[in-house]
Each structure stands twice: as structure tokens, then as C-alpha cells.
């Protein structure tokens, strides 16, 4: 069970990071479905030093904790264990663990790293979203959940063409919660 944070501890912002195709697809069979080196570099920069909450399937698709980041795996399986990660059976527990780990490490945020079920659970709680909109419509079995755009303000956007390192054009966009 996660220890509660003290009342005077500052809450780290919760930041959802995702790459989403034009048709809403985010993955297929627990795998990435595009090659975007620029997006992977951005993901690393956004998440380095921060605790990351991810689902069990997402963790298993990566196969190990991400270097330089504390990993909190959210799973319905109370017996799930993996070396080098914290395990939680509820979003509340996962966020409490991530907040504690982030405070201990001096992190700037708690990251929500997927997959689709975790994004859906966390969306009502996130303070910010860092999204990559991939300009493609691949087939896939994992989709980003519907979200209320009116609840967020877009604060930044940059467009990137397809290139030798990036098989599709894409946009980086940042969103802050309004309410």
C-alpha cells in the first residue's frame, strides 16, 4: 500500500504523454506502429528523471524499466512483480507512489505513459498533455480515449515533415488543463 503524502508536500503536476495517429490509433498488438526518432527523443526529454505510470501490457512490451526514470506499473493482477519497478493495483495507488518517488528524486512531474486503458483512467486527473499527432491512419487495436478539448488550452504546436528519421509527418502539441 502506498504511503500518503504529507499535507505540506507539493503535488507534482501529472503529465500525459502520447503519440496518436490521425485515426486515434496508438498501437497494435502491444507494439509501436511507426518509426519516429524525433518523437522518441522528445519522449525521453519529457520523461527523463520523472516517475512514469504505465499499464502492465505497456511495460511488458518495453520489457524493462526505462533508464533514468522510476516506473510504476498499474495492473489488475495483485501477484504481478517485475524487477526494478513499483506495482500498483489502482490508479490512486500508482499516483501516490509516483508522487512520492518524484518528490524523493526532485522530479518536475509525474508522467502517464500509457496504454489506452491507463490514459482513459488518468485523463480526468492530468494537468497537462504532451501529444504527438502522427499524420497517418494505421490499423491498430489500441486507440487514444475520447477527451474533452474544451477542458484544455493548446499552449504550443510545432509541425514536422516526414524525413529519413521519421516515416510520417507529425505535430507536437502541448495542452494545459483549463478547469
mmCIF file of C-alpha atoms in Angstrom:
data_model
loop_
_atom_site.group_PDB
_atom_site.id
_atom_site.type_symbol
_atom_site.label_atom_id
_atom_site.label_comp_id
_atom_site.label_asym_id
_atom_site.label_seq_id
_atom_site.Cartn_x
_atom_site.Cartn_y
_atom_site.Cartn_z
ATOM 1 C CA UNK A 1 0.000 0.000 0.000
ATOM 2 C CA UNK A 2 1.327 3.441 -0.864
ATOM 3 C CA UNK A 3 2.129 5.836 1.933
ATOM 4 C CA UNK A 4 0.074 9.042 1.808
ATOM 5 C CA UNK A 5 1.934 12.227 1.012
ATOM 6 C CA UNK A 6 2.216 14.746 3.808
ATOM 7 C CA UNK A 7 -0.248 17.622 3.588
ATOM 8 C CA UNK A 8 2.565 20.142 3.084
ATOM 9 C CA UNK A 9 4.234 18.209 0.265
ATOM 10 C CA UNK A 10 3.895 19.937 -3.095
ATOM 11 C CA UNK A 11 1.948 17.883 -5.624
ATOM 12 C CA UNK A 12 3.852 17.307 -8.833
ATOM 13 C CA UNK A 13 1.887 18.024 -11.996
ATOM 14 C CA UNK A 14 0.536 14.943 -13.756
ATOM 15 C CA UNK A 15 1.523 14.976 -17.427
ATOM 16 C CA UNK A 16 0.119 12.594 -20.022
ATOM 17 C CA UNK A 17 2.498 11.840 -22.913
ATOM 18 C CA UNK A 18 1.170 10.047 -26.008
ATOM 19 C CA UNK A 19 1.584 9.690 -29.762
ATOM 20 C CA UNK A 20 -1.731 9.449 -31.600
ATOM 21 C CA UNK A 21 -2.414 8.760 -35.272
ATOM 22 C CA UNK A 22 -4.971 10.838 -37.169
ATOM 23 C CA UNK A 23 -7.456 7.959 -36.740
ATOM 24 C CA UNK A 24 -6.845 7.746 -32.966
ATOM 25 C CA UNK A 25 -4.690 4.609 -33.098
ATOM 26 C CA UNK A 26 -1.781 4.483 -30.630
ATOM 27 C CA UNK A 27 -0.583 0.903 -31.078
ATOM 28 C CA UNK A 28 -1.112 -2.575 -32.400
ATOM 29 C CA UNK A 29 -0.519 -5.835 -30.575
ATOM 30 C CA UNK A 30 1.398 -4.026 -27.803
ATOM 31 C CA UNK A 31 3.879 -2.523 -30.252
ATOM 32 C CA UNK A 32 4.719 0.857 -31.711
ATOM 33 C CA UNK A 33 3.390 1.127 -35.242
ATOM 34 C CA UNK A 34 5.622 3.851 -36.671
ATOM 35 C CA UNK A 35 9.236 4.892 -36.704
ATOM 36 C CA UNK A 36 9.621 8.442 -35.420
ATOM 37 C CA UNK A 37 13.075 9.018 -33.938
ATOM 38 C CA UNK A 38 12.277 12.684 -33.283
ATOM 39 C CA UNK A 39 9.257 11.680 -31.184
ATOM 40 C CA UNK A 40 11.287 9.116 -29.234
ATOM 41 C CA UNK A 41 13.871 11.819 -28.424
ATOM 42 C CA UNK A 42 11.084 14.140 -27.266
ATOM 43 C CA UNK A 43 9.571 11.385 -25.121
ATOM 44 C CA UNK A 44 12.953 10.814 -23.497
ATOM 45 C CA UNK A 45 13.457 14.542 -22.860
ATOM 46 C CA UNK A 46 9.962 14.972 -21.390
ATOM 47 C CA UNK A 47 10.198 11.948 -19.120
ATOM 48 C CA UNK A 48 13.840 11.765 -18.009
ATOM 49 C CA UNK A 49 14.116 11.929 -14.235
ATOM 50 C CA UNK A 50 10.342 11.594 -13.757
ATOM 51 C CA UNK A 51 8.344 8.652 -12.456
ATOM 52 C CA UNK A 52 6.219 7.057 -15.192
ATOM 53 C CA UNK A 53 2.901 5.312 -14.586
ATOM 54 C CA UNK A 54 2.124 2.713 -17.250
ATOM 55 C CA UNK A 55 -0.039 -0.346 -17.615
ATOM 56 C CA UNK A 56 1.272 -3.885 -17.371
ATOM 57 C CA UNK A 57 0.900 -4.568 -21.102
ATOM 58 C CA UNK A 58 2.791 -1.400 -21.981
ATOM 59 C CA UNK A 59 5.538 -2.316 -19.513
ATOM 60 C CA UNK A 60 5.786 -5.861 -20.888
ATOM 61 C CA UNK A 61 6.016 -4.510 -24.452
ATOM 62 C CA UNK A 62 9.043 -2.431 -23.377
ATOM 63 C CA UNK A 63 10.428 -5.341 -21.384
ATOM 64 C CA UNK A 64 12.308 -3.391 -18.713
ATOM 65 C CA UNK A 65 12.211 -0.188 -16.676
ATOM 66 C CA UNK A 66 13.181 2.874 -18.712
ATOM 67 C CA UNK A 67 16.652 4.134 -17.759
ATOM 68 C CA UNK A 68 16.694 7.302 -15.669
ATOM 69 C CA UNK A 69 13.012 7.038 -14.779
ATOM 70 C CA UNK A 70 11.172 5.304 -11.952
ATOM 71 C CA UNK A 71 8.470 3.012 -13.355
ATOM 72 C CA UNK A 72 5.141 2.368 -11.655
ATOM 73 C CA UNK A 73 3.189 -0.464 -13.286
ATOM 74 C CA UNK A 74 -0.582 -0.378 -12.884
ATOM 75 C CA UNK A 75 -2.158 -3.832 -13.096
ATOM 76 C CA UNK A 76 -5.270 -5.704 -12.011
ATOM 77 C CA UNK A 77 -3.026 -8.675 -11.148
ATOM 78 C CA UNK A 78 -2.102 -8.369 -7.444
ATOM 79 C CA UNK A 79 0.624 -11.014 -7.935
ATOM 80 C CA UNK A 80 2.439 -9.193 -10.766
ATOM 81 C CA UNK A 81 6.092 -8.495 -9.984
ATOM 82 C CA UNK A 82 8.940 -7.195 -12.130
ATOM 83 C CA UNK A 83 12.451 -6.277 -11.135
ATOM 84 C CA UNK A 84 13.115 -2.573 -10.759
ATOM 85 C CA UNK A 85 9.509 -1.349 -10.806
ATOM 86 C CA UNK A 86 6.846 -0.454 -8.280
ATOM 87 C CA UNK A 87 3.485 -2.161 -8.751
ATOM 88 C CA UNK A 88 0.049 -0.706 -8.011
ATOM 89 C CA UNK A 89 -3.443 -2.140 -8.390
ATOM 90 C CA UNK A 90 -5.318 1.186 -8.607
ATOM 91 C CA UNK A 91 -4.654 4.500 -10.304
ATOM 92 C CA UNK A 92 -4.837 6.263 -6.941
ATOM 93 C CA UNK A 93 -2.153 3.962 -5.519
ATOM 94 C CA UNK A 94 0.004 4.347 -8.662
ATOM 95 C CA UNK A 95 -0.190 8.148 -8.493
ATOM 96 C CA UNK A 96 0.592 8.183 -4.757
ATOM 97 C CA UNK A 97 3.679 6.011 -5.350
ATOM 98 C CA UNK A 98 4.736 8.151 -8.323
ATOM 99 C CA UNK A 99 4.262 11.376 -6.340
ATOM 100 C CA UNK A 100 6.409 10.002 -3.518
ATOM 101 C CA UNK A 101 9.130 8.758 -5.901
ATOM 102 C CA UNK A 102 9.064 12.027 -7.813
ATOM 103 C CA UNK A 103 9.405 14.088 -4.637
ATOM 104 C CA UNK A 104 12.331 11.929 -3.475
ATOM 105 C CA UNK A 105 14.128 12.355 -6.820
ATOM 106 C CA UNK A 106 13.334 16.037 -7.316
ATOM 107 C CA UNK A 107 11.267 15.333 -10.443
ATOM 108 C CA UNK A 108 9.314 18.043 -12.201
ATOM 109 C CA UNK A 109 6.270 15.896 -12.984
ATOM 110 C CA UNK A 110 4.583 12.524 -12.801
ATOM 111 C CA UNK A 111 4.188 11.046 -16.290
ATOM 112 C CA UNK A 112 1.272 8.970 -17.568
ATOM 113 C CA UNK A 113 2.836 6.754 -20.234
ATOM 114 C CA UNK A 114 0.025 4.532 -21.481
ATOM 115 C CA UNK A 115 -1.543 2.406 -22.751
ATOM 116 C CA UNK A 116 -5.065 3.239 -23.746
ATOM 117 C CA UNK A 117 -6.768 1.982 -20.551
ATOM 118 C CA UNK A 118 -4.354 3.948 -18.365
ATOM 119 C CA UNK A 119 -4.838 7.066 -20.497
ATOM 120 C CA UNK A 120 -8.621 6.728 -20.109
ATOM 121 C CA UNK A 121 -8.364 6.377 -16.328
ATOM 122 C CA UNK A 122 -5.915 9.264 -15.957
ATOM 123 C CA UNK A 123 -7.415 11.803 -18.386
ATOM 124 C CA UNK A 124 -9.728 13.400 -15.787
ATOM 125 C CA UNK A 125 -6.734 13.948 -13.477
ATOM 126 C CA UNK A 126 -3.981 15.220 -15.765
ATOM 127 C CA UNK A 127 -2.723 18.778 -15.500
ATOM 128 C CA UNK A 128 -1.011 18.800 -18.886
ATOM 129 C CA UNK A 129 -0.748 16.706 -22.036
ATOM 130 C CA UNK A 130 2.215 16.459 -24.379
ATOM 131 C CA UNK A 131 0.822 14.878 -27.531
ATOM 132 C CA UNK A 132 2.340 13.891 -30.824
ATOM 133 C CA UNK A 133 -0.212 13.837 -33.614
ATOM 134 C CA UNK A 134 1.072 11.397 -36.238
ATOM 135 C CA UNK A 135 -0.275 12.244 -39.674
ATOM 136 C CA UNK A 136 -1.097 8.688 -40.720
ATOM 137 C CA UNK A 137 -4.029 6.293 -40.325
ATOM 138 C CA UNK A 138 -2.539 2.889 -39.493
ATOM 139 C CA UNK A 139 -4.504 -0.165 -38.456
ATOM 140 C CA UNK A 140 -4.248 -0.920 -34.755
ATOM 141 C CA UNK A 141 -6.016 -2.357 -31.756
ATOM 142 C CA UNK A 142 -5.205 0.368 -29.204
ATOM 143 C CA UNK A 143 -6.759 3.821 -29.500
ATOM 144 C CA UNK A 144 -6.462 7.021 -27.518
ATOM 145 C CA UNK A 145 -9.636 7.617 -25.491
ATOM 146 C CA UNK A 146 -12.016 10.470 -26.307
ATOM 147 C CA UNK A 147 -11.144 13.650 -24.430
ATOM 148 C CA UNK A 148 -12.810 16.967 -23.783
ATOM 149 C CA UNK A 149 -10.793 19.501 -25.787
ATOM 150 C CA UNK A 150 -12.731 22.328 -24.135
ATOM 151 C CA UNK A 151 -11.127 21.352 -20.800
ATOM 152 C CA UNK A 152 -7.652 22.120 -22.205
ATOM 153 C CA UNK A 153 -5.892 25.067 -23.813
ATOM 154 C CA UNK A 154 -3.368 24.333 -26.535
ATOM 155 C CA UNK A 155 -0.242 26.208 -25.479
ATOM 156 C CA UNK A 156 2.254 25.154 -28.155
ATOM 157 C CA UNK A 157 2.383 23.358 -31.509
ATOM 158 C CA UNK A 158 5.143 22.592 -33.967
ATOM 159 C CA UNK A 159 4.886 20.811 -37.318
ATOM 160 C CA UNK A 160 7.455 18.290 -38.527
ATOM 161 C CA UNK A 161 7.707 16.734 -42.003
ATOM 162 C CA UNK A 162 8.461 13.116 -42.742
ATOM 163 C CA UNK A 163 12.213 12.540 -43.037
ATOM 164 C CA UNK A 164 14.878 9.850 -43.034
ATOM 165 C CA UNK A 165 14.407 9.554 -39.242
ATOM 166 C CA UNK A 166 10.630 9.965 -39.215
ATOM 167 C CA UNK A 167 8.452 7.882 -41.521
ATOM 168 C CA UNK A 168 5.395 10.166 -41.169
ATOM 169 C CA UNK A 169 4.795 13.881 -40.793
ATOM 170 C CA UNK A 170 3.674 14.788 -37.275
ATOM 171 C CA UNK A 171 2.863 17.644 -34.921
ATOM 172 C CA UNK A 172 3.964 18.155 -31.335
ATOM 173 C CA UNK A 173 1.268 19.856 -29.262
ATOM 174 C CA UNK A 174 1.115 20.874 -25.604
ATOM 175 C CA UNK A 175 -2.147 21.262 -23.702
ATOM 176 C CA UNK A 176 -2.775 22.728 -20.225
ATOM 177 C CA UNK A 177 -5.924 21.952 -18.265
ATOM 178 C CA UNK A 178 -8.238 24.977 -18.124
ATOM 179 C CA UNK A 179 -10.572 23.762 -15.414
#
